[in-house]
Amino acid sequence: MKQAQQIKITVLIDNNPGPKPLITRWGLSLFVEVNNIAFLFDTGPDPEALEYNANAIGINLDKIEFIIISHMHFDHFGGLSYFLNKKPDITIYFPEDHYIVSQIGSKGPRVVVTSNAINKISENMYIVKFKHFIIEQCVIINTAVGLIMLVGCSHPKIEQMSTYIYEHFKRKIYAVIGGFHLGSDITRLKRIIETFRRIGVQEVYPLHCSGDVAREFFEIHLKQVYKDGHVGTKIVIP
Ligand SMILES: [Zn+2]
Ligand SMILES: [Zn+2]
């Protein structure tokens, strides 16, 4: 497994507010640059908010080579219509053969429904799919400091997803970035912290549906590891 040299992740859409004039929307979208390739992980719910925030941050959405959709919830794929209008031949990776996927496919893009649990998409990147009552996929990027894990809502449970990836790739997970879909169950939050420690996590950005209780709990109990993420946050992997 080759290592990516330069990784930059910008939070384009998140429900955690950031600096003005960025728009806050319920949902998630990450603009990811790996070496010289730019792609989007989820699109948020709203094509206008996506375009507005990209312009405000200074990101050129035309540079995006492909899009990965984590799961078929509107707050993750609703922004796709921006690309159906502006870049109709783009490649989009979906986690399942949902009726929305055939609707989108009929509008022009190259649609790929990931077929395996582990899908290699480049020499240093994988899409890992989890079978759950909500089918969800995450992105794994291999770097010199460990694996980078991008998640949408983590419906199949962040502690189980990250443990599976750690055991499959036999490599530490350096950073976990995205929505964790957590409530206020402190026993579970403690278990997640134990998991993150065991698998070597050094940076955690709980975004989107992670919730304020979890964010505050991680901030207190995962000092130095917890990072305050919100719309506009730029993450550079060393
Ligand atoms: Zn969501
Ligand atoms: Zn969801």
PDB file of C-alpha atoms and ligand atoms in Angstrom:
ATOM      1  CA  MET A   1       0.000   0.000   0.000  1.00  0.00           C
ATOM      2  CA  LYS A   2       1.638   3.275  -1.138  1.00  0.00           C
ATOM      3  CA  GLN A   3       1.627   6.417   0.961  1.00  0.00           C
ATOM      4  CA  ALA A   4       0.130   9.727  -0.082  1.00  0.00           C
ATOM      5  CA  GLN A   5       2.532  12.645   0.355  1.00  0.00           C
ATOM      6  CA  GLN A   6       0.338  15.699   0.773  1.00  0.00           C
ATOM      7  CA  ILE A   7      -3.154  15.703   2.191  1.00  0.00           C
ATOM      8  CA  LYS A   8      -5.370  18.700   2.735  1.00  0.00           C
ATOM      9  CA  ILE A   9      -8.982  18.486   3.827  1.00  0.00           C
ATOM     10  CA  THR A  10     -11.339  21.476   3.925  1.00  0.00           C
ATOM     11  CA  VAL A  11     -14.758  21.299   5.574  1.00  0.00           C
ATOM     12  CA  LEU A  12     -17.062  22.795   2.922  1.00  0.00           C
ATOM     13  CA  ILE A  13     -20.403  22.015   4.581  1.00  0.00           C
ATOM     14  CA  ASP A  14     -21.081  21.337   8.241  1.00  0.00           C
ATOM     15  CA  ASN A  15     -23.790  22.172  10.763  1.00  0.00           C
ATOM     16  CA  ASN A  16     -21.157  23.418  13.227  1.00  0.00           C
ATOM     17  CA  PRO A  17     -20.844  27.135  12.456  1.00  0.00           C
ATOM     18  CA  GLY A  18     -17.543  28.605  11.290  1.00  0.00           C
ATOM     19  CA  PRO A  19     -16.215  32.049  10.403  1.00  0.00           C
ATOM     20  CA  LYS A  20     -18.396  34.503   8.472  1.00  0.00           C
ATOM     21  CA  PRO A  21     -19.556  34.596   5.725  1.00  0.00           C
ATOM     22  CA  LEU A  22     -19.629  30.768   5.485  1.00  0.00           C
ATOM     23  CA  ILE A  23     -23.105  29.220   5.383  1.00  0.00           C
ATOM     24  CA  THR A  24     -23.995  26.595   7.981  1.00  0.00           C
ATOM     25  CA  ARG A  25     -26.212  23.711   6.828  1.00  0.00           C
ATOM     26  CA  TRP A  26     -27.231  20.421   8.411  1.00  0.00           C
ATOM     27  CA  GLY A  27     -25.037  17.929   6.552  1.00  0.00           C
ATOM     28  CA  LEU A  28     -21.438  17.250   5.588  1.00  0.00           C
ATOM     29  CA  SER A  29     -19.091  17.860   2.694  1.00  0.00           C
ATOM     30  CA  LEU A  30     -15.300  17.564   2.721  1.00  0.00           C
ATOM     31  CA  PHE A  31     -13.063  18.856  -0.075  1.00  0.00           C
ATOM     32  CA  VAL A  32     -10.049  16.550  -0.133  1.00  0.00           C
ATOM     33  CA  GLU A  33      -6.716  17.010  -1.901  1.00  0.00           C
ATOM     34  CA  VAL A  34      -4.418  13.993  -2.020  1.00  0.00           C
ATOM     35  CA  ASN A  35      -1.161  14.756  -3.824  1.00  0.00           C
ATOM     36  CA  ASN A  36      -2.496  16.412  -6.984  1.00  0.00           C
ATOM     37  CA  ILE A  37      -5.964  14.854  -6.990  1.00  0.00           C
ATOM     38  CA  ALA A  38      -9.003  16.722  -5.642  1.00  0.00           C
ATOM     39  CA  PHE A  39     -12.238  14.977  -4.761  1.00  0.00           C
ATOM     40  CA  LEU A  40     -15.343  15.559  -2.682  1.00  0.00           C
ATOM     41  CA  PHE A  41     -16.490  13.327   0.157  1.00  0.00           C
ATOM     42  CA  ASP A  42     -20.244  13.964   0.423  1.00  0.00           C
ATOM     43  CA  THR A  43     -21.879  17.137  -0.872  1.00  0.00           C
ATOM     44  CA  GLY A  44     -24.075  18.445   1.963  1.00  0.00           C
ATOM     45  CA  PRO A  45     -27.808  18.996   1.322  1.00  0.00           C
ATOM     46  CA  ASP A  46     -27.727  22.115  -0.813  1.00  0.00           C
ATOM     47  CA  PRO A  47     -25.939  22.910  -4.122  1.00  0.00           C
ATOM     48  CA  GLU A  48     -26.133  26.687  -3.498  1.00  0.00           C
ATOM     49  CA  ALA A  49     -24.502  26.445  -0.073  1.00  0.00           C
ATOM     50  CA  LEU A  50     -21.798  24.214  -1.533  1.00  0.00           C
ATOM     51  CA  GLU A  51     -21.007  26.687  -4.306  1.00  0.00           C
ATOM     52  CA  TYR A  52     -21.213  29.691  -1.982  1.00  0.00           C
ATOM     53  CA  ASN A  53     -18.841  28.233   0.619  1.00  0.00           C
ATOM     54  CA  ALA A  54     -16.409  26.988  -2.028  1.00  0.00           C
ATOM     55  CA  ASN A  55     -16.214  30.497  -3.524  1.00  0.00           C
ATOM     56  CA  ALA A  56     -15.885  32.116  -0.097  1.00  0.00           C
ATOM     57  CA  ILE A  57     -13.031  29.768   0.874  1.00  0.00           C
ATOM     58  CA  GLY A  58     -11.386  30.036  -2.561  1.00  0.00           C
ATOM     59  CA  ILE A  59     -11.913  26.444  -3.679  1.00  0.00           C
ATOM     60  CA  ASN A  60     -12.433  25.765  -7.360  1.00  0.00           C
ATOM     61  CA  LEU A  61     -15.080  23.027  -7.602  1.00  0.00           C
ATOM     62  CA  ASP A  62     -14.083  22.453 -11.257  1.00  0.00           C
ATOM     63  CA  LYS A  63     -10.900  20.813  -9.951  1.00  0.00           C
ATOM     64  CA  ILE A  64     -12.906  17.957  -8.424  1.00  0.00           C
ATOM     65  CA  GLU A  65     -12.162  14.723 -10.267  1.00  0.00           C
ATOM     66  CA  PHE A  66     -14.689  12.476  -8.545  1.00  0.00           C
ATOM     67  CA  ILE A  67     -17.197  12.397  -5.701  1.00  0.00           C
ATOM     68  CA  ILE A  68     -17.677   9.757  -3.022  1.00  0.00           C
ATOM     69  CA  ILE A  69     -21.078   9.595  -1.312  1.00  0.00           C
ATOM     70  CA  SER A  70     -20.983   7.977   2.133  1.00  0.00           C
ATOM     71  CA  HIS A  71     -24.642   6.928   2.330  1.00  0.00           C
ATOM     72  CA  MET A  72     -28.015   7.714   0.849  1.00  0.00           C
ATOM     73  CA  HIS A  73     -29.195  10.419   3.233  1.00  0.00           C
ATOM     74  CA  PHE A  74     -30.132  13.753   1.676  1.00  0.00           C
ATOM     75  CA  ASP A  75     -27.819  15.806   3.921  1.00  0.00           C
ATOM     76  CA  HIS A  76     -24.907  13.936   2.254  1.00  0.00           C
ATOM     77  CA  PHE A  77     -25.939  13.788  -1.423  1.00  0.00           C
ATOM     78  CA  GLY A  78     -28.363  16.752  -1.878  1.00  0.00           C
ATOM     79  CA  GLY A  79     -25.562  19.002  -3.209  1.00  0.00           C
ATOM     80  CA  LEU A  80     -24.899  16.641  -6.141  1.00  0.00           C
ATOM     81  CA  SER A  81     -27.233  18.655  -8.382  1.00  0.00           C
ATOM     82  CA  TYR A  82     -24.492  21.319  -8.600  1.00  0.00           C
ATOM     83  CA  PHE A  83     -22.330  18.839 -10.515  1.00  0.00           C
ATOM     84  CA  LEU A  84     -25.200  17.442 -12.607  1.00  0.00           C
ATOM     85  CA  ASN A  85     -25.567  20.976 -14.002  1.00  0.00           C
ATOM     86  CA  LYS A  86     -21.940  22.101 -14.165  1.00  0.00           C
ATOM     87  CA  LYS A  87     -19.910  18.913 -14.625  1.00  0.00           C
ATOM     88  CA  PRO A  88     -22.344  16.243 -15.828  1.00  0.00           C
ATOM     89  CA  ASP A  89     -19.653  13.699 -16.806  1.00  0.00           C
ATOM     90  CA  ILE A  90     -18.144  13.441 -13.312  1.00  0.00           C
ATOM     91  CA  THR A  91     -17.623  10.054 -11.615  1.00  0.00           C
ATOM     92  CA  ILE A  92     -19.668   9.430  -8.464  1.00  0.00           C
ATOM     93  CA  TYR A  93     -19.118   6.484  -6.099  1.00  0.00           C
ATOM     94  CA  PHE A  94     -22.267   5.343  -4.304  1.00  0.00           C
ATOM     95  CA  PRO A  95     -22.527   2.727  -1.548  1.00  0.00           C
ATOM     96  CA  GLU A  96     -25.662   0.990  -2.832  1.00  0.00           C
ATOM     97  CA  ASP A  97     -27.964   0.656  -5.812  1.00  0.00           C
ATOM     98  CA  HIS A  98     -30.577   3.026  -4.401  1.00  0.00           C
ATOM     99  CA  TYR A  99     -33.424   4.373  -6.605  1.00  0.00           C
ATOM    100  CA  ILE A 100     -31.854   7.858  -6.311  1.00  0.00           C
ATOM    101  CA  VAL A 101     -28.664   6.426  -7.835  1.00  0.00           C
ATOM    102  CA  SER A 102     -30.447   5.378 -11.049  1.00  0.00           C
ATOM    103  CA  GLN A 103     -32.168   8.787 -11.193  1.00  0.00           C
ATOM    104  CA  ILE A 104     -28.808  10.545 -10.919  1.00  0.00           C
ATOM    105  CA  GLY A 105     -27.180   8.106 -13.344  1.00  0.00           C
ATOM    106  CA  SER A 106     -29.761   8.961 -16.009  1.00  0.00           C
ATOM    107  CA  LYS A 107     -28.569  12.611 -15.915  1.00  0.00           C
ATOM    108  CA  GLY A 108     -25.099  11.869 -17.275  1.00  0.00           C
ATOM    109  CA  PRO A 109     -22.469  11.137 -14.615  1.00  0.00           C
ATOM    110  CA  ARG A 110     -20.449   7.960 -14.502  1.00  0.00           C
ATOM    111  CA  VAL A 111     -21.993   6.122 -11.579  1.00  0.00           C
ATOM    112  CA  VAL A 112     -20.019   3.494  -9.674  1.00  0.00           C
ATOM    113  CA  VAL A 113     -21.757   1.406  -7.021  1.00  0.00           C
ATOM    114  CA  THR A 114     -18.972  -0.039  -4.870  1.00  0.00           C
ATOM    115  CA  SER A 115     -19.273  -3.792  -4.856  1.00  0.00           C
ATOM    116  CA  ASN A 116     -16.828  -5.018  -2.217  1.00  0.00           C
ATOM    117  CA  ALA A 117     -16.158  -4.414   1.451  1.00  0.00           C
ATOM    118  CA  ILE A 118     -12.720  -3.028   0.506  1.00  0.00           C
ATOM    119  CA  ASN A 119     -12.488  -1.122  -2.794  1.00  0.00           C
ATOM    120  CA  LYS A 120      -9.096   0.185  -3.921  1.00  0.00           C
ATOM    121  CA  ILE A 121      -9.589   3.407  -5.874  1.00  0.00           C
ATOM    122  CA  SER A 122      -5.962   4.529  -6.211  1.00  0.00           C
ATOM    123  CA  GLU A 123      -2.543   3.383  -5.041  1.00  0.00           C
ATOM    124  CA  ASN A 124      -3.055   4.982  -1.614  1.00  0.00           C
ATOM    125  CA  MET A 125      -6.841   5.207  -1.257  1.00  0.00           C
ATOM    126  CA  TYR A 126      -9.675   2.841  -0.458  1.00  0.00           C
ATOM    127  CA  ILE A 127     -13.431   2.967  -0.041  1.00  0.00           C
ATOM    128  CA  VAL A 128     -14.507   0.652   2.776  1.00  0.00           C
ATOM    129  CA  LYS A 129     -18.164  -0.332   2.821  1.00  0.00           C
ATOM    130  CA  PHE A 130     -20.149  -1.524   5.834  1.00  0.00           C
ATOM    131  CA  LYS A 131     -23.284  -3.630   5.647  1.00  0.00           C
ATOM    132  CA  HIS A 132     -25.727  -2.295   8.179  1.00  0.00           C
ATOM    133  CA  PHE A 133     -29.406  -1.448   7.926  1.00  0.00           C
ATOM    134  CA  ILE A 134     -28.060   1.846   6.599  1.00  0.00           C
ATOM    135  CA  ILE A 135     -25.320   0.909   4.136  1.00  0.00           C
ATOM    136  CA  GLU A 136     -22.423   3.313   4.530  1.00  0.00           C
ATOM    137  CA  GLN A 137     -18.932   3.674   3.120  1.00  0.00           C
ATOM    138  CA  CYS A 138     -15.912   5.577   4.369  1.00  0.00           C
ATOM    139  CA  VAL A 139     -12.645   6.663   2.756  1.00  0.00           C
ATOM    140  CA  ILE A 140      -9.221   5.480   3.872  1.00  0.00           C
ATOM    141  CA  ILE A 141      -6.064   7.303   2.791  1.00  0.00           C
ATOM    142  CA  ASN A 142      -2.674   5.850   3.626  1.00  0.00           C
ATOM    143  CA  THR A 143      -0.028   8.350   4.740  1.00  0.00           C
ATOM    144  CA  ALA A 144       3.411   8.282   6.374  1.00  0.00           C
ATOM    145  CA  VAL A 145       1.828   8.961   9.802  1.00  0.00           C
ATOM    146  CA  GLY A 146      -0.912   6.311   9.495  1.00  0.00           C
ATOM    147  CA  LEU A 147      -4.366   5.952   7.970  1.00  0.00           C
ATOM    148  CA  ILE A 148      -6.753   8.876   7.535  1.00  0.00           C
ATOM    149  CA  MET A 149     -10.411   7.877   7.906  1.00  0.00           C
ATOM    150  CA  LEU A 150     -13.230  10.042   6.503  1.00  0.00           C
ATOM    151  CA  VAL A 151     -16.748   9.198   7.675  1.00  0.00           C
ATOM    152  CA  GLY A 152     -20.228  10.493   6.805  1.00  0.00           C
ATOM    153  CA  CYS A 153     -22.574   9.662   9.696  1.00  0.00           C
ATOM    154  CA  SER A 154     -20.952   6.444  11.012  1.00  0.00           C
ATOM    155  CA  HIS A 155     -24.344   4.707  11.233  1.00  0.00           C
ATOM    156  CA  PRO A 156     -22.571   1.291  11.431  1.00  0.00           C
ATOM    157  CA  LYS A 157     -20.898   2.662  14.624  1.00  0.00           C
ATOM    158  CA  ILE A 158     -17.598   4.504  14.629  1.00  0.00           C
ATOM    159  CA  GLU A 159     -15.957   2.161  17.181  1.00  0.00           C
ATOM    160  CA  GLN A 160     -16.747  -0.917  15.064  1.00  0.00           C
ATOM    161  CA  MET A 161     -15.843   0.733  11.763  1.00  0.00           C
ATOM    162  CA  SER A 162     -12.479   2.018  13.005  1.00  0.00           C
ATOM    163  CA  THR A 163     -11.596  -1.289  14.694  1.00  0.00           C
ATOM    164  CA  TYR A 164     -12.376  -3.200  11.487  1.00  0.00           C
ATOM    165  CA  ILE A 165     -10.153  -0.858   9.445  1.00  0.00           C
ATOM    166  CA  TYR A 166      -7.308  -1.039  11.962  1.00  0.00           C
ATOM    167  CA  GLU A 167      -7.446  -4.841  11.925  1.00  0.00           C
ATOM    168  CA  HIS A 168      -7.831  -5.164   8.172  1.00  0.00           C
ATOM    169  CA  PHE A 169      -5.029  -2.784   7.141  1.00  0.00           C
ATOM    170  CA  LYS A 170      -2.880  -3.634  10.191  1.00  0.00           C
ATOM    171  CA  ARG A 171      -1.950   0.005  10.481  1.00  0.00           C
ATOM    172  CA  LYS A 172      -2.667   2.769  12.992  1.00  0.00           C
ATOM    173  CA  ILE A 173      -5.451   5.217  12.222  1.00  0.00           C
ATOM    174  CA  TYR A 174      -3.865   8.639  12.595  1.00  0.00           C
ATOM    175  CA  ALA A 175      -6.994  10.755  12.096  1.00  0.00           C
ATOM    176  CA  VAL A 176     -10.768  10.232  12.120  1.00  0.00           C
ATOM    177  CA  ILE A 177     -12.739  13.040  10.475  1.00  0.00           C
ATOM    178  CA  GLY A 178     -16.518  13.353   9.977  1.00  0.00           C
ATOM    179  CA  GLY A 179     -19.891  12.619  11.565  1.00  0.00           C
ATOM    180  CA  PHE A 180     -20.081  10.048  14.390  1.00  0.00           C
ATOM    181  CA  HIS A 181     -23.852  10.171  15.040  1.00  0.00           C
ATOM    182  CA  LEU A 182     -23.550  10.071  18.831  1.00  0.00           C
ATOM    183  CA  GLY A 183     -25.993  10.857  21.604  1.00  0.00           C
ATOM    184  CA  SER A 184     -25.340  11.314  25.295  1.00  0.00           C
ATOM    185  CA  ASP A 185     -24.576   7.698  26.298  1.00  0.00           C
ATOM    186  CA  ILE A 186     -21.441   8.272  28.394  1.00  0.00           C
ATOM    187  CA  THR A 187     -20.609   4.540  28.623  1.00  0.00           C
ATOM    188  CA  ARG A 188     -20.465   4.392  24.859  1.00  0.00           C
ATOM    189  CA  LEU A 189     -18.461   7.621  24.604  1.00  0.00           C
ATOM    190  CA  LYS A 190     -15.896   6.100  27.006  1.00  0.00           C
ATOM    191  CA  ARG A 191     -15.765   2.958  24.879  1.00  0.00           C
ATOM    192  CA  ILE A 192     -15.102   5.052  21.773  1.00  0.00           C
ATOM    193  CA  ILE A 193     -12.256   6.857  23.532  1.00  0.00           C
ATOM    194  CA  GLU A 194     -10.737   3.491  24.545  1.00  0.00           C
ATOM    195  CA  THR A 195     -11.047   2.323  20.932  1.00  0.00           C
ATOM    196  CA  PHE A 196      -9.406   5.465  19.549  1.00  0.00           C
ATOM    197  CA  ARG A 197      -6.512   5.092  22.037  1.00  0.00           C
ATOM    198  CA  ARG A 198      -6.041   1.411  21.195  1.00  0.00           C
ATOM    199  CA  ILE A 199      -5.852   2.003  17.442  1.00  0.00           C
ATOM    200  CA  GLY A 200      -3.452   4.934  17.741  1.00  0.00           C
ATOM    201  CA  VAL A 201      -5.716   7.857  16.822  1.00  0.00           C
ATOM    202  CA  GLN A 202      -3.923  11.188  17.233  1.00  0.00           C
ATOM    203  CA  GLU A 203      -6.450  13.577  15.686  1.00  0.00           C
ATOM    204  CA  VAL A 204     -10.243  13.428  15.983  1.00  0.00           C
ATOM    205  CA  TYR A 205     -12.509  15.901  14.217  1.00  0.00           C
ATOM    206  CA  PRO A 206     -16.093  15.095  15.291  1.00  0.00           C
ATOM    207  CA  LEU A 207     -18.193  16.970  12.743  1.00  0.00           C
ATOM    208  CA  HIS A 208     -21.817  16.991  11.567  1.00  0.00           C
ATOM    209  CA  CYS A 209     -23.998  14.592  13.634  1.00  0.00           C
ATOM    210  CA  SER A 210     -21.396  13.858  16.337  1.00  0.00           C
ATOM    211  CA  GLY A 211     -23.333  16.108  18.722  1.00  0.00           C
ATOM    212  CA  ASP A 212     -22.304  18.671  21.330  1.00  0.00           C
ATOM    213  CA  VAL A 213     -22.265  16.160  24.193  1.00  0.00           C
ATOM    214  CA  ALA A 214     -19.701  13.978  22.418  1.00  0.00           C
ATOM    215  CA  ARG A 215     -17.666  16.965  21.241  1.00  0.00           C
ATOM    216  CA  GLU A 216     -17.419  18.296  24.796  1.00  0.00           C
ATOM    217  CA  PHE A 217     -16.679  14.836  26.233  1.00  0.00           C
ATOM    218  CA  PHE A 218     -13.892  14.243  23.708  1.00  0.00           C
ATOM    219  CA  GLU A 219     -12.515  17.727  24.280  1.00  0.00           C
ATOM    220  CA  ILE A 220     -12.133  16.942  27.994  1.00  0.00           C
ATOM    221  CA  HIS A 221     -11.075  13.289  27.793  1.00  0.00           C
ATOM    222  CA  LEU A 222      -9.116  13.233  24.543  1.00  0.00           C
ATOM    223  CA  LYS A 223      -6.960  16.284  25.160  1.00  0.00           C
ATOM    224  CA  GLN A 224      -4.623  17.154  22.277  1.00  0.00           C
ATOM    225  CA  VAL A 225      -6.393  14.522  20.152  1.00  0.00           C
ATOM    226  CA  TYR A 226      -9.761  16.282  19.958  1.00  0.00           C
ATOM    227  CA  LYS A 227      -9.896  19.015  17.319  1.00  0.00           C
ATOM    228  CA  ASP A 228     -12.639  21.590  17.013  1.00  0.00           C
ATOM    229  CA  GLY A 229     -13.965  21.130  13.472  1.00  0.00           C
ATOM    230  CA  HIS A 230     -16.630  23.224  11.741  1.00  0.00           C
ATOM    231  CA  VAL A 231     -17.461  24.648   8.328  1.00  0.00           C
ATOM    232  CA  GLY A 232     -14.294  26.224   6.956  1.00  0.00           C
ATOM    233  CA  THR A 233     -11.836  24.114   8.988  1.00  0.00           C
ATOM    234  CA  LYS A 234      -8.667  23.254   7.045  1.00  0.00           C
ATOM    235  CA  ILE A 235      -6.829  20.106   8.033  1.00  0.00           C
ATOM    236  CA  VAL A 236      -3.298  19.427   6.825  1.00  0.00           C
ATOM    237  CA  ILE A 237      -1.896  15.981   7.518  1.00  0.00           C
ATOM    238  CA  PRO A 238       1.822  16.182   8.375  1.00  0.00           C
TER     239      PRO A 238
HETATM  240 ZN    ZN B   1     -25.972  13.044   8.126  1.00  0.00          ZN
HETATM  241 ZN    ZN B   2     -27.062   9.641   7.920  1.00  0.00          ZN
END
